[in-house]
Amino acid sequence: MTRQRVCVLGSTGSIGVNTLDVLARHPERYEVVALSAMSRVDELLAQCLTWQPRFAVMPQREAASQLRERLREAGSRTEVLDGAAALAEIAAHPDVDTVMAAIVGAAGLAPAIAAARAGKRLLLANKEAIVVGGALFMHAVEEGGATLLPIDSEHSAIFQCLPEDRTTWRDRIDHIVLTASGGPFRSRDPKTLADVTPDQACAHPNWVMGRKISVDSATMMNKALEVIEARWLFDLAPEQIRVLIHPQSIIHSMVVCRDQSVLAQLGTPDMRVPIAYGLSFPERITSGASRLDLLTTPSLTFEEADAVRFPGLHLSWQALRAPEGSTTVLNAANEVAVDAFLNGRLRFDRIHALNAHCLGAIAPTAADRASIDGLLALDARVRELAQRQVAAWT
Ligand code: NAD
Ligand code: MG
């Protein structure tokens, strides 16, 4: 069997580390050819020494030169690339078959698009990329002949409930139900949300994740982004996407078919399951996840998401019904809001206020949505407005 040559973008993050864990279980199937990280030189160095990839990418020149120097001292032959364009270059490299897109935020859009255009097997964890790129992202996948495999657990669940032939999906699906854990504040008094600290927001009950997605889970903006992600991945109308809170995170999402048959995917909450499926599709490989024991599992419960506690959730449908490009606006506002919250510059309850403000204040133009560069320029405009608003509130 020829080994799949894998590039992991964001290899030092939560998804990146889980991906390497799955890859380590199957050395006969996979070879790591490239790793990348933003700033953690020590972690990337250790990964390079273990995996000996051909390439390591750090967009920042200073971090890259530190890594280069330390790899040289250790006698490693890994070549270090730097600069903003290096991520896209490596994602489209002819010696790469599979790209795990696990960068956080819109920063991952350009490399994900590059992988799509180059026809790679594209494992998409980076949901912000598809939220920003929308139709243009899907177009790049189609044009490049890429195989797009969802890694977000909900979307992997939906994907696992559907047949391989995508052309049958439209006629088959009545609607989908994305499940949400409800995060750490599912039953906290909404009046106290102004006092939430970053560490409280990042203490997720069921999943250990990066800080940005953890805050998104606490506001339920994560689910809002996932609604938008599902719209593009499965070509659904906004009203075909529903959200239910399911605190145990055992059912990862459901497809309700035209005949009202409901298909669900279950398992212990472990990201290695969707990662393993993305790597091995249409086959199955071991993932390292523990077995789901239904006899010792607490009962599975469901509730409606409370619109007072989680006002951000509904911005997804609002943005999807607004002119195209509005989901780019929502994402950019939210990235600024979360960053400001994590750095103590914005109150937790103002994350939603900022998102709603930007969505209302900036209307995307035809030029914005004509190209990826247009969307990125729109993203930059929103960030400017959002930063000014954050400053006005402090
Ligand atoms: P993380 O913060 O743990 O890791 C992010 C990775 O991206 C790191 O390796 C970091 O070095 C790199 N990175 C950050 N900013 C960058 C930039 N500007 N340019 C290049 N590289 C950059 O995040 P995570 O939790 O692993 O999440 C990654 C993506 O996967 C996010 O889009 C998230 O929404 C999605 N996701 C994560 C989980 C999860 O369980 N963690 C589940 C579903 C989806
Ligand atoms: Mg998810």
Tab-separated table of N, CA and C in Angstrom, residues 108-166:
chain	number	residue	atom	x	y	z
A	108	GLY	N	-6.723	30.629	8.355
A	108	GLY	CA	-6.586	29.332	7.684
A	108	GLY	C	-7.241	29.274	6.321
A	109	LEU	N	-7.897	30.358	5.909
A	109	LEU	CA	-8.644	30.313	4.643
A	109	LEU	C	-7.724	30.106	3.440
A	110	ALA	N	-6.673	30.923	3.325
A	110	ALA	CA	-5.829	30.847	2.125
A	110	ALA	C	-5.214	29.456	1.949
A	111	PRO	N	-4.613	28.864	2.996
A	111	PRO	CA	-4.088	27.508	2.787
A	111	PRO	C	-5.177	26.467	2.490
A	112	ALA	N	-6.362	26.619	3.092
A	112	ALA	CA	-7.436	25.650	2.817
A	112	ALA	C	-7.881	25.763	1.357
A	113	ILE	N	-7.984	26.994	0.869
A	113	ILE	CA	-8.365	27.194	-0.535
A	113	ILE	C	-7.276	26.625	-1.460
A	114	ALA	N	-6.020	26.839	-1.070
A	114	ALA	CA	-4.917	26.326	-1.900
A	114	ALA	C	-4.994	24.802	-1.990
A	115	ALA	N	-5.288	24.143	-0.863
A	115	ALA	CA	-5.413	22.684	-0.862
A	115	ALA	C	-6.597	22.249	-1.721
A	116	ALA	N	-7.694	23.015	-1.624
A	116	ALA	CA	-8.898	22.691	-2.403
A	116	ALA	C	-8.595	22.804	-3.897
A	117	ARG	N	-7.962	23.899	-4.287
A	117	ARG	CA	-7.669	24.118	-5.714
A	117	ARG	C	-6.696	23.079	-6.251
A	118	ALA	N	-5.819	22.584	-5.363
A	118	ALA	CA	-4.828	21.595	-5.807
A	118	ALA	C	-5.399	20.173	-5.758
A	119	GLY	N	-6.697	20.055	-5.412
A	119	GLY	CA	-7.345	18.745	-5.477
A	119	GLY	C	-6.936	17.770	-4.391
A	120	LYS	N	-6.569	18.285	-3.230
A	120	LYS	CA	-6.127	17.402	-2.144
A	120	LYS	C	-7.321	16.730	-1.447
A	121	ARG	N	-7.015	15.730	-0.663
A	121	ARG	CA	-7.974	15.244	0.335
A	121	ARG	C	-7.877	16.260	1.457
A	122	LEU	N	-8.965	16.974	1.665
A	122	LEU	CA	-8.925	18.127	2.574
A	122	LEU	C	-9.772	17.840	3.809
A	123	LEU	N	-9.099	17.691	4.939
A	123	LEU	CA	-9.786	17.434	6.208
A	123	LEU	C	-10.012	18.780	6.871
A	124	LEU	N	-11.264	19.196	6.945
A	124	LEU	CA	-11.549	20.559	7.378
A	124	LEU	C	-12.013	20.612	8.830
A	125	ALA	N	-11.099	21.021	9.708
A	125	ALA	CA	-11.483	21.316	11.096
A	125	ALA	C	-11.754	22.811	11.226
A	126	ASN	N	-10.992	23.592	10.476
A	126	ASN	CA	-11.005	25.057	10.518
A	126	ASN	C	-12.332	25.617	9.984
A	127	LYS	N	-13.363	25.595	10.833
A	127	LYS	CA	-14.705	25.975	10.360
A	127	LYS	C	-14.777	27.428	9.906
A	128	GLU	N	-13.927	28.307	10.517
A	128	GLU	CA	-13.972	29.720	10.124
A	128	GLU	C	-13.664	29.866	8.634
A	129	ALA	N	-12.832	28.981	8.082
A	129	ALA	CA	-12.470	29.088	6.657
A	129	ALA	C	-13.705	28.956	5.772
A	130	ILE	N	-14.560	27.999	6.085
A	130	ILE	CA	-15.739	27.785	5.234
A	130	ILE	C	-16.814	28.847	5.530
A	131	VAL	N	-16.830	29.362	6.754
A	131	VAL	CA	-17.781	30.425	7.098
A	131	VAL	C	-17.416	31.718	6.354
A	132	VAL	N	-16.126	31.981	6.250
A	132	VAL	CA	-15.665	33.173	5.524
A	132	VAL	C	-15.780	32.959	4.019
A	133	GLY	N	-15.352	31.794	3.551
A	133	GLY	CA	-15.257	31.553	2.106
A	133	GLY	C	-16.582	31.216	1.444
A	134	GLY	N	-17.487	30.560	2.166
A	134	GLY	CA	-18.824	30.249	1.660
A	134	GLY	C	-18.832	29.598	0.285
A	135	ALA	N	-19.625	30.168	-0.625
A	135	ALA	CA	-19.800	29.587	-1.956
A	135	ALA	C	-18.470	29.509	-2.703
A	136	LEU	N	-17.603	30.506	-2.509
A	136	LEU	CA	-16.323	30.508	-3.234
A	136	LEU	C	-15.435	29.362	-2.773
A	137	PHE	N	-15.514	29.067	-1.480
A	137	PHE	CA	-14.760	27.937	-0.938
A	137	PHE	C	-15.247	26.632	-1.590
A	138	MET	N	-16.566	26.447	-1.626
A	138	MET	CA	-17.122	25.218	-2.197
A	138	MET	C	-16.795	25.115	-3.684
A	139	HIS	N	-16.767	26.280	-4.335
A	139	HIS	CA	-16.434	26.315	-5.750
A	139	HIS	C	-14.984	25.855	-5.976
A	140	ALA	N	-14.095	26.301	-5.096
A	140	ALA	CA	-12.686	25.907	-5.205
A	140	ALA	C	-12.535	24.394	-5.028
A	141	VAL	N	-13.317	23.824	-4.118
A	141	VAL	CA	-13.273	22.374	-3.884
A	141	VAL	C	-13.699	21.641	-5.157
A	142	GLU	N	-14.778	22.139	-5.749
A	142	GLU	CA	-15.320	21.480	-6.941
A	142	GLU	C	-14.353	21.616	-8.121
A	143	GLU	N	-13.892	22.826	-8.314
A	143	GLU	CA	-12.989	23.085	-9.442
A	143	GLU	C	-11.702	22.281	-9.337
A	144	GLY	N	-11.169	22.210	-8.125
A	144	GLY	CA	-9.900	21.503	-7.931
A	144	GLY	C	-10.074	19.994	-7.864
A	145	GLY	N	-11.326	19.538	-7.738
A	145	GLY	CA	-11.558	18.101	-7.596
A	145	GLY	C	-11.088	17.578	-6.248
A	146	ALA	N	-11.121	18.424	-5.231
A	146	ALA	CA	-10.686	17.997	-3.893
A	146	ALA	C	-11.748	17.108	-3.240
A	147	THR	N	-11.316	16.290	-2.302
A	147	THR	CA	-12.251	15.499	-1.495
A	147	THR	C	-12.343	16.185	-0.142
A	148	LEU	N	-13.491	16.812	0.100
A	148	LEU	CA	-13.657	17.596	1.325
A	148	LEU	C	-14.279	16.724	2.407
A	149	LEU	N	-13.575	16.566	3.518
A	149	LEU	CA	-14.060	15.702	4.596
A	149	LEU	C	-14.195	16.508	5.885
A	150	PRO	N	-15.419	16.596	6.420
A	150	PRO	CA	-15.620	17.393	7.626
A	150	PRO	C	-15.006	16.735	8.851
A	151	ILE	N	-14.368	17.556	9.686
A	151	ILE	CA	-13.761	17.053	10.924
A	151	ILE	C	-14.545	17.529	12.148
A	152	ASP	N	-15.200	18.663	12.041
A	152	ASP	CA	-16.071	19.102	13.131
A	152	ASP	C	-16.972	17.907	13.467
A	153	SER	N	-17.103	17.557	14.756
A	153	SER	CA	-17.744	16.281	15.096
A	153	SER	C	-19.191	16.207	14.607
A	154	GLU	N	-19.901	17.339	14.653
A	154	GLU	CA	-21.302	17.356	14.214
A	154	GLU	C	-21.398	17.074	12.718
A	155	HIS	N	-20.514	17.704	11.963
A	155	HIS	CA	-20.560	17.575	10.502
A	155	HIS	C	-20.040	16.224	10.061
A	156	SER	N	-19.083	15.691	10.814
A	156	SER	CA	-18.643	14.332	10.543
A	156	SER	C	-19.792	13.367	10.805
A	157	ALA	N	-20.553	13.628	11.873
A	157	ALA	CA	-21.705	12.770	12.186
A	157	ALA	C	-22.706	12.779	11.036
A	158	ILE	N	-23.042	13.968	10.550
A	158	ILE	CA	-23.992	14.080	9.430
A	158	ILE	C	-23.427	13.343	8.213
A	159	PHE	N	-22.155	13.583	7.947
A	159	PHE	CA	-21.496	12.959	6.794
A	159	PHE	C	-21.536	11.432	6.912
A	160	GLN	N	-21.327	10.922	8.126
A	160	GLN	CA	-21.341	9.474	8.338
A	160	GLN	C	-22.742	8.884	8.170
A	161	CYS	N	-23.780	9.731	8.324
A	161	CYS	CA	-25.167	9.262	8.168
A	161	CYS	C	-25.634	9.323	6.708
A	162	LEU	N	-24.805	9.869	5.834
A	162	LEU	CA	-25.215	10.050	4.435
A	162	LEU	C	-24.466	9.078	3.524
A	163	PRO	N	-25.083	8.713	2.390
A	163	PRO	CA	-24.367	7.831	1.460
A	163	PRO	C	-23.209	8.573	0.789
A	164	GLU	N	-22.290	7.797	0.212
A	164	GLU	CA	-21.114	8.422	-0.404
A	164	GLU	C	-21.480	9.320	-1.574
A	165	ASP	N	-22.527	8.963	-2.310
A	165	ASP	CA	-22.903	9.706	-3.510
A	165	ASP	C	-23.618	11.012	-3.139
A	166	ARG	N	-22.870	12.107	-3.227
A	166	ARG	CA	-23.395	13.414	-2.817
A	166	ARG	C	-24.614	13.854	-3.616
